[in-house]
Structure formats: structure tokens, C-alpha cells
PDB file of C-alpha atoms in Angstrom:
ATOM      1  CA  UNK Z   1       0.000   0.000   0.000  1.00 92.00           C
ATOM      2  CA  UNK Z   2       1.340   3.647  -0.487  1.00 94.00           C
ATOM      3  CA  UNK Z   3       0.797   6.989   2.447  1.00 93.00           C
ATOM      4  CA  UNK Z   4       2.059   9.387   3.822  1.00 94.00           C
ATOM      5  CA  UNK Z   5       3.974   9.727   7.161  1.00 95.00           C
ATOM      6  CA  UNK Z   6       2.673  11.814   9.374  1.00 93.00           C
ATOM      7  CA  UNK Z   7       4.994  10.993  12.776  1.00 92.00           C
ATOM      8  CA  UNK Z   8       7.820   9.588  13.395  1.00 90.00           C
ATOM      9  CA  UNK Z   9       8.440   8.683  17.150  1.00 88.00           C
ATOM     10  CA  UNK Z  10      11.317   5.990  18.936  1.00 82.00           C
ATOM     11  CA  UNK Z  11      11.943   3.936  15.618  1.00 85.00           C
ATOM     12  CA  UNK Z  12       8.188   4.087  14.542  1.00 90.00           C
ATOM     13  CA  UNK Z  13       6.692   6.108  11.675  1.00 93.00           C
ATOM     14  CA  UNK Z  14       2.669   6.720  11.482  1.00 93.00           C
ATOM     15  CA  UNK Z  15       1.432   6.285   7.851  1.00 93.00           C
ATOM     16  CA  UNK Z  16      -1.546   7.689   6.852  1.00 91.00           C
ATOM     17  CA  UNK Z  17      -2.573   5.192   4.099  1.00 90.00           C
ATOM     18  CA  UNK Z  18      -5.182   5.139   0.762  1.00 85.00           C
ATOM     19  CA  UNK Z  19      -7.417   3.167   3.243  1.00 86.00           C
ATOM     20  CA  UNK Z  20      -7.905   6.276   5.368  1.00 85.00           C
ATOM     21  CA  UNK Z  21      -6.488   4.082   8.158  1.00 87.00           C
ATOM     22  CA  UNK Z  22      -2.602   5.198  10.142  1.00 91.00           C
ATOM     23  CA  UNK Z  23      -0.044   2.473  10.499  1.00 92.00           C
ATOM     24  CA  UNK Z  24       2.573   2.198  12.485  1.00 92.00           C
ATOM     25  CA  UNK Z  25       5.488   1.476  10.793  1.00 92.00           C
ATOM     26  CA  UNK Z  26       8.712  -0.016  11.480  1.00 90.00           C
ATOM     27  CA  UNK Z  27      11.587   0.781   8.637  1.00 86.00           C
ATOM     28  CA  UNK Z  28      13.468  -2.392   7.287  1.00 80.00           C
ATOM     29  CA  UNK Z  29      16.478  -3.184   7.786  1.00 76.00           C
ATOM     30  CA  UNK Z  30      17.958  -1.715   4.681  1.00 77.00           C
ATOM     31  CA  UNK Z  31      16.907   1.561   5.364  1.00 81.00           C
ATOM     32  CA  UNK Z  32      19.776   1.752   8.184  1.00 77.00           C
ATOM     33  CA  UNK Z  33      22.357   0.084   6.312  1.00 81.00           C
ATOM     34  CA  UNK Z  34      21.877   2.907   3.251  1.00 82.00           C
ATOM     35  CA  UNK Z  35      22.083   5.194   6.029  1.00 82.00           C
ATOM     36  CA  UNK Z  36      18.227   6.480   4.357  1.00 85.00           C
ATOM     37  CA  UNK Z  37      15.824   8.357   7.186  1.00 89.00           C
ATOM     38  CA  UNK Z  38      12.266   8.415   6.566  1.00 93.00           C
ATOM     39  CA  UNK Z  39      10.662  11.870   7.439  1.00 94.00           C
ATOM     40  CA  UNK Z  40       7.599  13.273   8.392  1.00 95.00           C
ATOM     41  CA  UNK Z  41       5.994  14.395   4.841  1.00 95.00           C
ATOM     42  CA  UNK Z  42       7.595  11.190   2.334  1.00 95.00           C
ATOM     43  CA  UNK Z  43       5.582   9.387   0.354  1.00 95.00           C
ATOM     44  CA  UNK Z  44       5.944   5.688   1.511  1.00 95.00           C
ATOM     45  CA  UNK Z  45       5.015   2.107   0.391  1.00 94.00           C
ATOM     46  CA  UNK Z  46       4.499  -0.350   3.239  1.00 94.00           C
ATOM     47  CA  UNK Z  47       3.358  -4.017   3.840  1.00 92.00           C
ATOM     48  CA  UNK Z  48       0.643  -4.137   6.329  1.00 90.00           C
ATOM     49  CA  UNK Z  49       1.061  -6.815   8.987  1.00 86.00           C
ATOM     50  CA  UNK Z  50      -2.116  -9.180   9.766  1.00 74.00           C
ATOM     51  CA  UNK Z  51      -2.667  -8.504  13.795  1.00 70.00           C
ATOM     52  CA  UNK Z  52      -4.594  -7.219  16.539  1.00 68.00           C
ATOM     53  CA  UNK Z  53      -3.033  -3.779  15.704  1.00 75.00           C
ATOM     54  CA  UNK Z  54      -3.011  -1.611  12.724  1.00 86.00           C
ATOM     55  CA  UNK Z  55       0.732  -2.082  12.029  1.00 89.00           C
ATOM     56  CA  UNK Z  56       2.919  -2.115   9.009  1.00 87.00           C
ATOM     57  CA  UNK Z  57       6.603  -2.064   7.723  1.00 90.00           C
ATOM     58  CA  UNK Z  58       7.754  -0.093   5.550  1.00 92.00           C
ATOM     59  CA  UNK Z  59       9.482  -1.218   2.113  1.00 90.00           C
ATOM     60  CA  UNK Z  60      10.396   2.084  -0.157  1.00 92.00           C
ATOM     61  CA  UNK Z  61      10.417   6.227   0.026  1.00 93.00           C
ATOM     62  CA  UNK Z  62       9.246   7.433  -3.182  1.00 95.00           C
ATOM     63  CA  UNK Z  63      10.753   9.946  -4.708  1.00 95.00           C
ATOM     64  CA  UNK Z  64      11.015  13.668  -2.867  1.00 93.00           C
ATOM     65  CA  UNK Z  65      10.214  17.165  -4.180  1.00 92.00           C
ATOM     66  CA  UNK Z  66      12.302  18.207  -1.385  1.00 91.00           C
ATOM     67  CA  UNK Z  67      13.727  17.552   2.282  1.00 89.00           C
ATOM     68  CA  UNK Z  68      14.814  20.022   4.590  1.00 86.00           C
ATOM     69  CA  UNK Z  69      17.346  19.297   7.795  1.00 79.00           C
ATOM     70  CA  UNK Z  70      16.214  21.841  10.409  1.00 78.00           C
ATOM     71  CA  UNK Z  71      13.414  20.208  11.154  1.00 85.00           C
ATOM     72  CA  UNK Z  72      13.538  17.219   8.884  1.00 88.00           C
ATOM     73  CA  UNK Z  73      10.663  17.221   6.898  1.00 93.00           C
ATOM     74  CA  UNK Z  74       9.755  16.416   3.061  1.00 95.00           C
ATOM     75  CA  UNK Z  75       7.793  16.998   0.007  1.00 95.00           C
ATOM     76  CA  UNK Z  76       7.124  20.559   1.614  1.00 95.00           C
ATOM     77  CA  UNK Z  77       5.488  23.156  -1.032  1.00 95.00           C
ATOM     78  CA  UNK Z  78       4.777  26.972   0.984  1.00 96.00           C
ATOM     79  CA  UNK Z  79       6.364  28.082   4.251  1.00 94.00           C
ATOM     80  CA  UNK Z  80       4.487  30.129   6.247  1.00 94.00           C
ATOM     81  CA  UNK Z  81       7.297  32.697   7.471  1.00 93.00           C
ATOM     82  CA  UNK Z  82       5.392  34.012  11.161  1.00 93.00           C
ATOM     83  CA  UNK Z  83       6.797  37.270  12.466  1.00 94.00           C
ATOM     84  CA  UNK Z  84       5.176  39.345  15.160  1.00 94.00           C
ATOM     85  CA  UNK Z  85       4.232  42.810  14.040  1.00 95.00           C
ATOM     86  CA  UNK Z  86       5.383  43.745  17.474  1.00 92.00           C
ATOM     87  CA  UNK Z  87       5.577  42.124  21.007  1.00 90.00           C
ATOM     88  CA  UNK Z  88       8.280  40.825  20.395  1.00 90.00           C
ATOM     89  CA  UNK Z  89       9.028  43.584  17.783  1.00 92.00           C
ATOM     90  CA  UNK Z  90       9.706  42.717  14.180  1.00 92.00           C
ATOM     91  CA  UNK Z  91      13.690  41.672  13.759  1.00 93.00           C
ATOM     92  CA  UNK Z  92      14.330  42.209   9.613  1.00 95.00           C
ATOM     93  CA  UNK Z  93      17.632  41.180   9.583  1.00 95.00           C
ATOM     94  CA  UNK Z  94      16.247  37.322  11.400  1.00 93.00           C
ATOM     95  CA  UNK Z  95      13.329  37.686   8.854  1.00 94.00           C
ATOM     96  CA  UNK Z  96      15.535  37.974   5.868  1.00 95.00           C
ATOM     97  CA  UNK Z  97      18.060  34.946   6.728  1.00 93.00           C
ATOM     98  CA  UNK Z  98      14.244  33.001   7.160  1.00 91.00           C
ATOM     99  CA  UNK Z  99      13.691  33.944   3.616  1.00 94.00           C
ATOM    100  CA  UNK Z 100      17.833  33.635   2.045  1.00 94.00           C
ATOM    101  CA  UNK Z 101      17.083  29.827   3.746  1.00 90.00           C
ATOM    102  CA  UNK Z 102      14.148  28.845   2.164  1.00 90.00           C
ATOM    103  CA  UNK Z 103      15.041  30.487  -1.096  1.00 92.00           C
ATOM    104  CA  UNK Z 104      18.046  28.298  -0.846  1.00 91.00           C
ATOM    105  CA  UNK Z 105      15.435  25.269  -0.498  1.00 87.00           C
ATOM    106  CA  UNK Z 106      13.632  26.379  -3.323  1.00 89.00           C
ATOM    107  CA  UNK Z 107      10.250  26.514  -0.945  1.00 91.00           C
ATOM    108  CA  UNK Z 108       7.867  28.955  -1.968  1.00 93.00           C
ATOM    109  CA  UNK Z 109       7.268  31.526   1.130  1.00 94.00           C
ATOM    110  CA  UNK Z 110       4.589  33.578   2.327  1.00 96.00           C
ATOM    111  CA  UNK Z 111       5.557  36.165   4.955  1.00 96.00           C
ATOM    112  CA  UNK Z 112       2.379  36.336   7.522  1.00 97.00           C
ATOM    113  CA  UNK Z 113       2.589  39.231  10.044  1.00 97.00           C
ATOM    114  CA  UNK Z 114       0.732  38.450  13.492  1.00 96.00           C
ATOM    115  CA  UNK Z 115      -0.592  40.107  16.020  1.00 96.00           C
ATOM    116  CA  UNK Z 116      -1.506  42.756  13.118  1.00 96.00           C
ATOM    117  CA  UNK Z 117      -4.312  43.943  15.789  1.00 95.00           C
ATOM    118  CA  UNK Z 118      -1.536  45.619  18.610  1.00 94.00           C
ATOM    119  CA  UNK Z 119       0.140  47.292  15.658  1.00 94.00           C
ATOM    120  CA  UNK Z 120      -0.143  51.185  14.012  1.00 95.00           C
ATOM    121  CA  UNK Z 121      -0.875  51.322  10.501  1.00 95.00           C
ATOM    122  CA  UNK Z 122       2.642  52.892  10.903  1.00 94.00           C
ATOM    123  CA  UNK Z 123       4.400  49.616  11.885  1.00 94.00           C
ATOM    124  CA  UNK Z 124       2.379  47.677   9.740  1.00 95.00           C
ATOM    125  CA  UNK Z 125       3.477  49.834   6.532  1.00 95.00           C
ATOM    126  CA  UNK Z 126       6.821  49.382   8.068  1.00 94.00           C
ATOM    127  CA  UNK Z 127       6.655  45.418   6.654  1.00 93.00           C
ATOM    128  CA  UNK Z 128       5.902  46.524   3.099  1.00 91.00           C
ATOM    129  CA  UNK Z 129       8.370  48.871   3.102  1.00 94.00           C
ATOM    130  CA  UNK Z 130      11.186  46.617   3.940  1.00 95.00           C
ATOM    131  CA  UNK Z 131      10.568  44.245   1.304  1.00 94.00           C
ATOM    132  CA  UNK Z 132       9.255  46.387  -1.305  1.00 93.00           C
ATOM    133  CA  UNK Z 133      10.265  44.800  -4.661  1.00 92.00           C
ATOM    134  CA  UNK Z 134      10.196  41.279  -3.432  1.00 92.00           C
ATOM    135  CA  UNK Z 135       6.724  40.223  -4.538  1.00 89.00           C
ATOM    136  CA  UNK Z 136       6.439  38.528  -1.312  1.00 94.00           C
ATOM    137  CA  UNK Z 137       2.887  37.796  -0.297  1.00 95.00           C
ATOM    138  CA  UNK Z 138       2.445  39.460   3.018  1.00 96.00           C
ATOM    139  CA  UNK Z 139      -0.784  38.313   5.287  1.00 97.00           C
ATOM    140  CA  UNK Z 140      -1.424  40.344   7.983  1.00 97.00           C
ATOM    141  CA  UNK Z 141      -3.405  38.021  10.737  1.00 96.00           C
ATOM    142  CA  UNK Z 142      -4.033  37.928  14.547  1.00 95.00           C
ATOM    143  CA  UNK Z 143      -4.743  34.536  15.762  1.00 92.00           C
ATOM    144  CA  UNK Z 144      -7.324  36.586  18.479  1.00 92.00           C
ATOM    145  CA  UNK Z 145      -9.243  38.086  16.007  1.00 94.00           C
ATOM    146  CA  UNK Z 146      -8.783  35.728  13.481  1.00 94.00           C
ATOM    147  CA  UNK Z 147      -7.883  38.310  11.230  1.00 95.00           C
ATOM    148  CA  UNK Z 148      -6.241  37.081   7.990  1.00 95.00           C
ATOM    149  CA  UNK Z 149      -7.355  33.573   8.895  1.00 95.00           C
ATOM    150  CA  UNK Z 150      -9.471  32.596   5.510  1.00 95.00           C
ATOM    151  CA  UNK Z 151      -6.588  34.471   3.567  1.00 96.00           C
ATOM    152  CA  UNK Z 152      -4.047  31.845   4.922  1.00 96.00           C
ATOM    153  CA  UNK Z 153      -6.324  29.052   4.637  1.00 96.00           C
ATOM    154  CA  UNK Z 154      -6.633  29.792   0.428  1.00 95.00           C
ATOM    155  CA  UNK Z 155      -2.805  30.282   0.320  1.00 96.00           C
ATOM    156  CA  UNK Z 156      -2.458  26.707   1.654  1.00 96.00           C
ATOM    157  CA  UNK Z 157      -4.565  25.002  -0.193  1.00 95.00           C
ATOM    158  CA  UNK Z 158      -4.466  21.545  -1.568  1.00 95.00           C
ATOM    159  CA  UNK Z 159      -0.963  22.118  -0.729  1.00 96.00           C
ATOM    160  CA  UNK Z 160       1.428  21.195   2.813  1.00 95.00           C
ATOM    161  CA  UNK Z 161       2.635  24.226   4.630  1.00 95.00           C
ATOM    162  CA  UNK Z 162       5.026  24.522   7.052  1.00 93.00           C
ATOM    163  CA  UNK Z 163       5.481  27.695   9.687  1.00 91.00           C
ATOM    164  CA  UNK Z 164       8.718  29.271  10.468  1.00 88.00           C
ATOM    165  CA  UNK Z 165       9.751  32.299  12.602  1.00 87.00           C
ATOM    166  CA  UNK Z 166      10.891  33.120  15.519  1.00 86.00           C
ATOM    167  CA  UNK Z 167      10.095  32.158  19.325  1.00 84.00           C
ATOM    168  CA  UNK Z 168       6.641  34.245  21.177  1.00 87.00           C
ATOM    169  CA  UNK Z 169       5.255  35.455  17.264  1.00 91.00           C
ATOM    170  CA  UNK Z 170       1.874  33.042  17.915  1.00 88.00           C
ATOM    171  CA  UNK Z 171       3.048  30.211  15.370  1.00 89.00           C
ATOM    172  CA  UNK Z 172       1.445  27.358  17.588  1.00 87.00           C
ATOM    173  CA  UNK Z 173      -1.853  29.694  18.333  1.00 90.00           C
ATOM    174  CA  UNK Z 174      -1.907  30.361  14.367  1.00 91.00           C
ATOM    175  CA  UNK Z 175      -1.888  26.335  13.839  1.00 91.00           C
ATOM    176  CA  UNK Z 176      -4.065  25.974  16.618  1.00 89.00           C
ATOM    177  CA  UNK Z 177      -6.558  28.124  14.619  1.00 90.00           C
ATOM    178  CA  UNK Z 178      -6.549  26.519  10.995  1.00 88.00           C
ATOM    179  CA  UNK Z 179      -6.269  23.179  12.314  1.00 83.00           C
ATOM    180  CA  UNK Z 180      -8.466  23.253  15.790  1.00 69.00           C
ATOM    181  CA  UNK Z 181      -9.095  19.371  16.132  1.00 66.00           C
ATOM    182  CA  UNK Z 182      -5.230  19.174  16.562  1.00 62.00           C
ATOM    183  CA  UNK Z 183      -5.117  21.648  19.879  1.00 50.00           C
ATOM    184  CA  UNK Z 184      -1.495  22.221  20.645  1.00 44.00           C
ATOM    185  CA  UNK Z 185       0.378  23.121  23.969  1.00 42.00           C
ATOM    186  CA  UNK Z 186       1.022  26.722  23.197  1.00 39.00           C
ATOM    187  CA  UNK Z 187       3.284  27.321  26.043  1.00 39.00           C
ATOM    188  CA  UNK Z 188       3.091  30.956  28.154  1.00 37.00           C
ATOM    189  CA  UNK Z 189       4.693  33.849  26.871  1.00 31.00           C
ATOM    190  CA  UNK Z 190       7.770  34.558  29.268  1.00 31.00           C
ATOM    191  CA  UNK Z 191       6.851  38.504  30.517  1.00 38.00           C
ATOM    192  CA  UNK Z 192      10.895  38.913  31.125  1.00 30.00           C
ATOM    193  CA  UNK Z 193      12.619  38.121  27.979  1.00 29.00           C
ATOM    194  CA  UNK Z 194       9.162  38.133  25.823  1.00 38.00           C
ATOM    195  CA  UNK Z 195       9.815  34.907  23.975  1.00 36.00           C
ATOM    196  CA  UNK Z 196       7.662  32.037  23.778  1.00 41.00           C
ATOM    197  CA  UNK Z 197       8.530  28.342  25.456  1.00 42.00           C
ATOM    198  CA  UNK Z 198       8.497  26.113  22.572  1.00 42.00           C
ATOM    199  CA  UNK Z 199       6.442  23.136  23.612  1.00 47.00           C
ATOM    200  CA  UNK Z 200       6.498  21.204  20.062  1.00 50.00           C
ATOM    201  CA  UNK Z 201       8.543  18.101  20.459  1.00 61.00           C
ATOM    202  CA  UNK Z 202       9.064  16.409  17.350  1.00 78.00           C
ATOM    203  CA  UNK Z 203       7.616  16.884  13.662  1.00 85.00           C
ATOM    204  CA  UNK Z 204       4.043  16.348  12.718  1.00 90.00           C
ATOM    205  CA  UNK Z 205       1.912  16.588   9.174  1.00 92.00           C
ATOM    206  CA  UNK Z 206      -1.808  17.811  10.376  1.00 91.00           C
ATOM    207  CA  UNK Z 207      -4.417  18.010   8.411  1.00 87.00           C
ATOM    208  CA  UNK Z 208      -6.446  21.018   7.678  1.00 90.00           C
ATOM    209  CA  UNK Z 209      -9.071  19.991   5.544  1.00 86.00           C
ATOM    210  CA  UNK Z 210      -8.788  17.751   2.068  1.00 84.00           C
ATOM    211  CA  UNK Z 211      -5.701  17.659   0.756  1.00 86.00           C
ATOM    212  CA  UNK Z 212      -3.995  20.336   2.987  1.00 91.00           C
ATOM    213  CA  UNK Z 213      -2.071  19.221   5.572  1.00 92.00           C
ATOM    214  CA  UNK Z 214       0.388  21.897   8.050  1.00 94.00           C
ATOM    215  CA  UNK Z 215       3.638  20.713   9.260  1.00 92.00           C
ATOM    216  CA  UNK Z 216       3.546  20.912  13.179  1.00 86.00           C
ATOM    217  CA  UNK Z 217       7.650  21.171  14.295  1.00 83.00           C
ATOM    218  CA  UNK Z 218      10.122  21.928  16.479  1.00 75.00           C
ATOM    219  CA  UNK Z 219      11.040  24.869  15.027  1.00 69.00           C
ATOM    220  CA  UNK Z 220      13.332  26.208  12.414  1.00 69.00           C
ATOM    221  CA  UNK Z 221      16.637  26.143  14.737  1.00 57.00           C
ATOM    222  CA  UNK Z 222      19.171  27.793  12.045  1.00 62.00           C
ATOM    223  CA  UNK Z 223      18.695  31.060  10.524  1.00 74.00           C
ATOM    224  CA  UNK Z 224      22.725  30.904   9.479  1.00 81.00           C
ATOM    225  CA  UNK Z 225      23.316  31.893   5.988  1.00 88.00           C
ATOM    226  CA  UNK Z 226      23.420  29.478   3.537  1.00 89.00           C
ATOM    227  CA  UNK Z 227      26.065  28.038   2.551  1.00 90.00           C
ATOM    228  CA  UNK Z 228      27.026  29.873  -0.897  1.00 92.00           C
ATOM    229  CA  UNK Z 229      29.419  31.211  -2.652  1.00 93.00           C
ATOM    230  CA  UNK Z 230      29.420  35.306  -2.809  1.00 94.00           C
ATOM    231  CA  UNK Z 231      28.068  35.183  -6.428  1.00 94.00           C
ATOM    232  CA  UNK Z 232      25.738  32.843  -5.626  1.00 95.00           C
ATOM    233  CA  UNK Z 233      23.875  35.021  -2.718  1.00 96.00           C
ATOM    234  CA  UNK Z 234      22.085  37.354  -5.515  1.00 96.00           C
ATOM    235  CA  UNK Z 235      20.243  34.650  -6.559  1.00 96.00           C
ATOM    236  CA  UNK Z 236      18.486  33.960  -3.225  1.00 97.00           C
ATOM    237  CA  UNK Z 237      16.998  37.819  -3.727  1.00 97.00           C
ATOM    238  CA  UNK Z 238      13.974  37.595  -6.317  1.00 95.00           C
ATOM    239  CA  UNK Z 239      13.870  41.185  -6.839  1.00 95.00           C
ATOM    240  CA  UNK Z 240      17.433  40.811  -7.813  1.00 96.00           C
ATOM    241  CA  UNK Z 241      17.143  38.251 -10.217  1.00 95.00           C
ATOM    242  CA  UNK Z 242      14.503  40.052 -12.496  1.00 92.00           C
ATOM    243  CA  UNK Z 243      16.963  43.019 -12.765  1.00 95.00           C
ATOM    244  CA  UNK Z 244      20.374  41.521 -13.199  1.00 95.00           C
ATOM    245  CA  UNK Z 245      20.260  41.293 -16.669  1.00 96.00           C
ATOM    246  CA  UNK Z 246      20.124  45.173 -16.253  1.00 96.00           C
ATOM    247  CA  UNK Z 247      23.769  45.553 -14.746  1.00 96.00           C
ATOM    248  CA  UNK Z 248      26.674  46.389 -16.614  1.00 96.00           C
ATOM    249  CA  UNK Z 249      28.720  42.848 -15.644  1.00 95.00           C
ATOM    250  CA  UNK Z 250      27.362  39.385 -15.558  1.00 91.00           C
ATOM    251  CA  UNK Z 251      28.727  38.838 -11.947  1.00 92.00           C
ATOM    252  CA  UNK Z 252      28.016  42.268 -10.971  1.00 96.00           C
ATOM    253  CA  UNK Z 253      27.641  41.679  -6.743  1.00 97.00           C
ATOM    254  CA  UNK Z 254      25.456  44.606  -6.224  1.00 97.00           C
ATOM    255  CA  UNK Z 255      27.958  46.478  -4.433  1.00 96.00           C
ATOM    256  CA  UNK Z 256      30.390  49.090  -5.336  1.00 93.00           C
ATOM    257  CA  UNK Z 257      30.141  47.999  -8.958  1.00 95.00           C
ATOM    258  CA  UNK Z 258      29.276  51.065 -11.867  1.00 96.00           C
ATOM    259  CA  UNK Z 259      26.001  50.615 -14.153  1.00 96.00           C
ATOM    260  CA  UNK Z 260      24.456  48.549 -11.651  1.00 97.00           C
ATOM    261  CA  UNK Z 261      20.261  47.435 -11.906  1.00 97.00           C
ATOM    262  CA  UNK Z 262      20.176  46.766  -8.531  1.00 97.00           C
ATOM    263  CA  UNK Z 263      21.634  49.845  -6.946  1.00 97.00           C
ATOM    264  CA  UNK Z 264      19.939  52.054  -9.596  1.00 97.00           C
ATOM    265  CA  UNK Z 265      16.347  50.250  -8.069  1.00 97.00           C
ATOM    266  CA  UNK Z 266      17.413  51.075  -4.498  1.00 97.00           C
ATOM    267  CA  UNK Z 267      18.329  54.735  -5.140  1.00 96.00           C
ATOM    268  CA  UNK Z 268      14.729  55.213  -7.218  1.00 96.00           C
ATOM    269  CA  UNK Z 269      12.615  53.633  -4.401  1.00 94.00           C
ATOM    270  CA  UNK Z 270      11.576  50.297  -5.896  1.00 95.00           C
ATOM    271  CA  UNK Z 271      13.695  48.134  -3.812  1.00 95.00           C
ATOM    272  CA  UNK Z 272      13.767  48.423  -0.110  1.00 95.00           C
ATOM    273  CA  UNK Z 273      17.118  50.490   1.171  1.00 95.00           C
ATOM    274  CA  UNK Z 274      17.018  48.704   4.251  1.00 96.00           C
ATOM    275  CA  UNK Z 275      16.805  44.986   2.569  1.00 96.00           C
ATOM    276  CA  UNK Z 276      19.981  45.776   0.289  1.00 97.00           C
ATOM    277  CA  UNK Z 277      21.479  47.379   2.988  1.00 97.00           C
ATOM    278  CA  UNK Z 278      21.168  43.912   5.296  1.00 97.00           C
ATOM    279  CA  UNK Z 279      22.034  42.423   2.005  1.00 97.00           C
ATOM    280  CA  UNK Z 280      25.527  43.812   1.891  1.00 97.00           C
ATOM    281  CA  UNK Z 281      26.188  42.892   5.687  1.00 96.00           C
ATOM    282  CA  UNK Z 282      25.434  39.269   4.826  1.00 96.00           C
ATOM    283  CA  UNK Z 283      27.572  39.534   1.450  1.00 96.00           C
ATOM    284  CA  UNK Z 284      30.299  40.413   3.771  1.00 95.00           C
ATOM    285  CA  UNK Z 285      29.486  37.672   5.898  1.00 93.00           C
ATOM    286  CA  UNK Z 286      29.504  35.269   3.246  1.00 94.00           C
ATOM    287  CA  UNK Z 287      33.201  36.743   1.967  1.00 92.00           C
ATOM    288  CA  UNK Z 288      34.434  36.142   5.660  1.00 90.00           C
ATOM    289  CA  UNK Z 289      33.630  33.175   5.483  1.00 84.00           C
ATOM    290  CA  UNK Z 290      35.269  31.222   2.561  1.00 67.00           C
ATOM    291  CA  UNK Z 291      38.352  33.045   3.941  1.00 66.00           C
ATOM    292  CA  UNK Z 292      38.711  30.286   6.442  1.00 58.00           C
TER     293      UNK Z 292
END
């Protein structure tokens, strides 16, 4: 039989199969020896096992549109990239190595702004601002008012989302929401340091309604940059990439060069200052880096 995995918990992996029924799983032998990890999202063939219980082992991963590490999950198609519009207050430079990450994944990302409601129009604006040019799609949502809710729920569909972002942004209160058969701990919101206690313990795929299904994980524990060469970093910046062909040199970096697309969009408004700006600090980064 063929499903999906949905858990994966002390050696046994939760497959929600064509029957509509969930097996538990136990990976073959081989799987170790090719040093191959199932994950939460693959699409699996399995043997069921006659029994008492609703058990199974599992013979072959098909083939994956994608995997990630931090959390390991597959077959992912739209991140949901949660930042707070304030409380804790919005951290661009964090929010851009979110979206350098995922670009480098090749995962389509939607930015969603919460707790939109305790914000100014002022710091709202403030979001657009920093990534005008991107073409991001920016929601803006509160999981109290449930504004931004339906919005979210047509972005997703008949697709499997996963949310990223930072600690005490509302990321288990916005699953909690779309998905409210599957209540989660949400942890309280530390009052001293204003960040939330992660309570999520190991990767889940819930479902939402048909065909959409929302990654429940640990977290996204690395916002590093990726691991590129300097030319390469450009290419993680889509409002870059529809403007290169504009600069006087193929390799053109963006940064002191003459004749340059980028810098020209940047001076005339249509890219954010602030985003190229943060752009150049990582660039730097990235040079540092393949120094040692």
C-alpha cells in the first residue's frame, strides 16, 4: 500500500494510508544500512502486517520534491514565514536569513505578520516597506481576532505548509486556529525576555481539511546563511534576479560595482534600502567566510 507519514516517534513512523487508516510502521532493515531516514511528509510504500493492531513495515520512500534538515521534513510546497508585528518587535535582519534559507530550499514563502491587531498602521506599513520589490505575499493576521485567517487558509490550499519564525510570534496559536481538532500546547509567553517556550517536540503533518495538511515542528533552529558562494547570494533575492540582466557585468555583486540594476532600483525607491542594505552585511558575511 502507499501513504504518507505523518509521525515519526522511537523507531516508529505513522502512515496515513489510501485506506484512510494510520499504520505504524517499522523501517526495514535496509533503510539503516543505506544510512536512508524516513521523514515526516515522504511518500511511503508499506506491507501491512495481519494482527490485533493496525501495524505495518515499511518497504520504499518514493521519490522527494524536497527535504529540509532543520526540522527534517519532506515533500514541503509553501512556508508560512510568522513574524510578530510587534511584542516581540519585528527583527528584519532574522526575517531575511528566514527567507535567504528557504530560497536556498527552493520553498515557496509567504511572509504572515501576526498580532496585526496591537500594531499602528505605521508599523504595519513598516513590513511593506522593507521588502518592497520582493513580490512577497504578506498576510497580515491575529490569531485573536482571526484576522487574515481565511486568507491563509486559500494560500495553503491543496498544498502542505510549514510555519517558520521566531520564538513568542503566535506560530502554535496560528496552527491551533486553521487546524483546531489538533489543539497544541502553546506554552506561556515569558513577561521577562518576551519569547515564547516552545512546547512542540518532534515533527508532525496535520491536516487542515482535504488535501492540505500543516507541518507541526520543532522549530526552524538555524537562521545561518546558507552556505554559498558570494556570487551565488544574488540569486536567493527575487527582486534581484529580475533586474540583473540590467547591470553592466554578468557577476556584478550589487555592491560598489558602476552601471548597476540593482543599486539604480534602491536609489529610485523600488527596492527596499534597508533589505539591500542587510544584504551587503550578509555579502560580507559570506566573503568572511570562505576566507577560512
Amino acid at each position: 500500500m502507499t501513504g504518507t507519514i505523518i509521525k515519526g516517534i522511537g523507531g516508529f513512523y505513522y502512515v496515513y494510508a489510501e485506506d484512510g487508516e494510520i499504520y505504524s510502521c517499522k523501517a526495514k532493515g535496509g533503510f539503516r544500512r543505506q544510512k536512508i531516514t524516513p521523514l515526516v511528509g515522504d511518500e511511503v510504500e508499506f506491507t501491512p502486517l495481519h494482527g490485533e493492531e493496525i501495524t505495518g513495515g515499511l518497504d520504499e520512500i518514493l521519490p522527494r520534491k524536497n527535504s529540509l534538515i532543520r526540522p527534517a521534513i519532506a515533500n514541503v510546497d509553501v512556508i508560512l514565514v510568522v513574524f510578530a508585528a510587534k511584542t516581540p518587535d519585528p527583527d528584519f535582519n532574522l526575517l531575511d536569513r528566514f527567507l535567504l534559507r528557504m530560497e536556498s530550499e527552493g520553498v515557496e514563502c509567504i511572509i504572515v505578520v501576526n498580532k496585526s491587531d496591537l500594531a499602528s498602521q505605521e508599523e504595519l506599513d513598516l513590513f511593506k516597506e522593507e521588502l518592497k520589490g520582493s513580490n512577497y505575499r504578506v498576510i497580515f493576521s491575529s490569531t485573536k481576532t482571526k484576522l487574515g485567517q481565511d486568507e491563509i487558509l486559500d494560500a495553503i490550499k491543496d498544498k502542505r505548509a510549514a510555519v517558520a519564525g521566531p520564538s513568542g510570534v503566535g506560530k502554535s496559536s496560528l496552527i491551533n486556529n486553521i487546524c483546531p481538532e489538533n489543539k497544541m500546547e502553546t506554552g506561556e509567553l515569558s513577561e521577562k525576555i518576551a519569547r515564547g517556550k516552545h512546547t512542540t517536540r518532534h515533527a508532525e503533518l496535520l491536516p487542515v481539511m482535504d488535501n492540505t495538511f500543516i507541518f507541526d515542528t520543532p522549530g526552524f533552529s538555524s537562521a545561518d546563511i546558507p552556505m554559498v558562494e558570494k556570487e551565488e547570494l544574488r540569486d536567493l533575492y527575487p527582486e534581484y534576479v529580475k533586474l540583473e540582466p540590467g547591470c553592466r557585468f554578468s557577476l556584478c555583486l550589487h555592491e560598489n560595482e558602476p552601471d548597476c540594476a540593482i543599486k539604480d532600483a534602491v536609489s529610485e525607491g523600488a527596492i527596499s534600502q534597508g533589505r539591500h542594505q542587510r544584504y551587503i552585511g550578509f555579502l560580507t558575511e559570506v566573503k568572511n567566510r570562505s576566507k577560512y
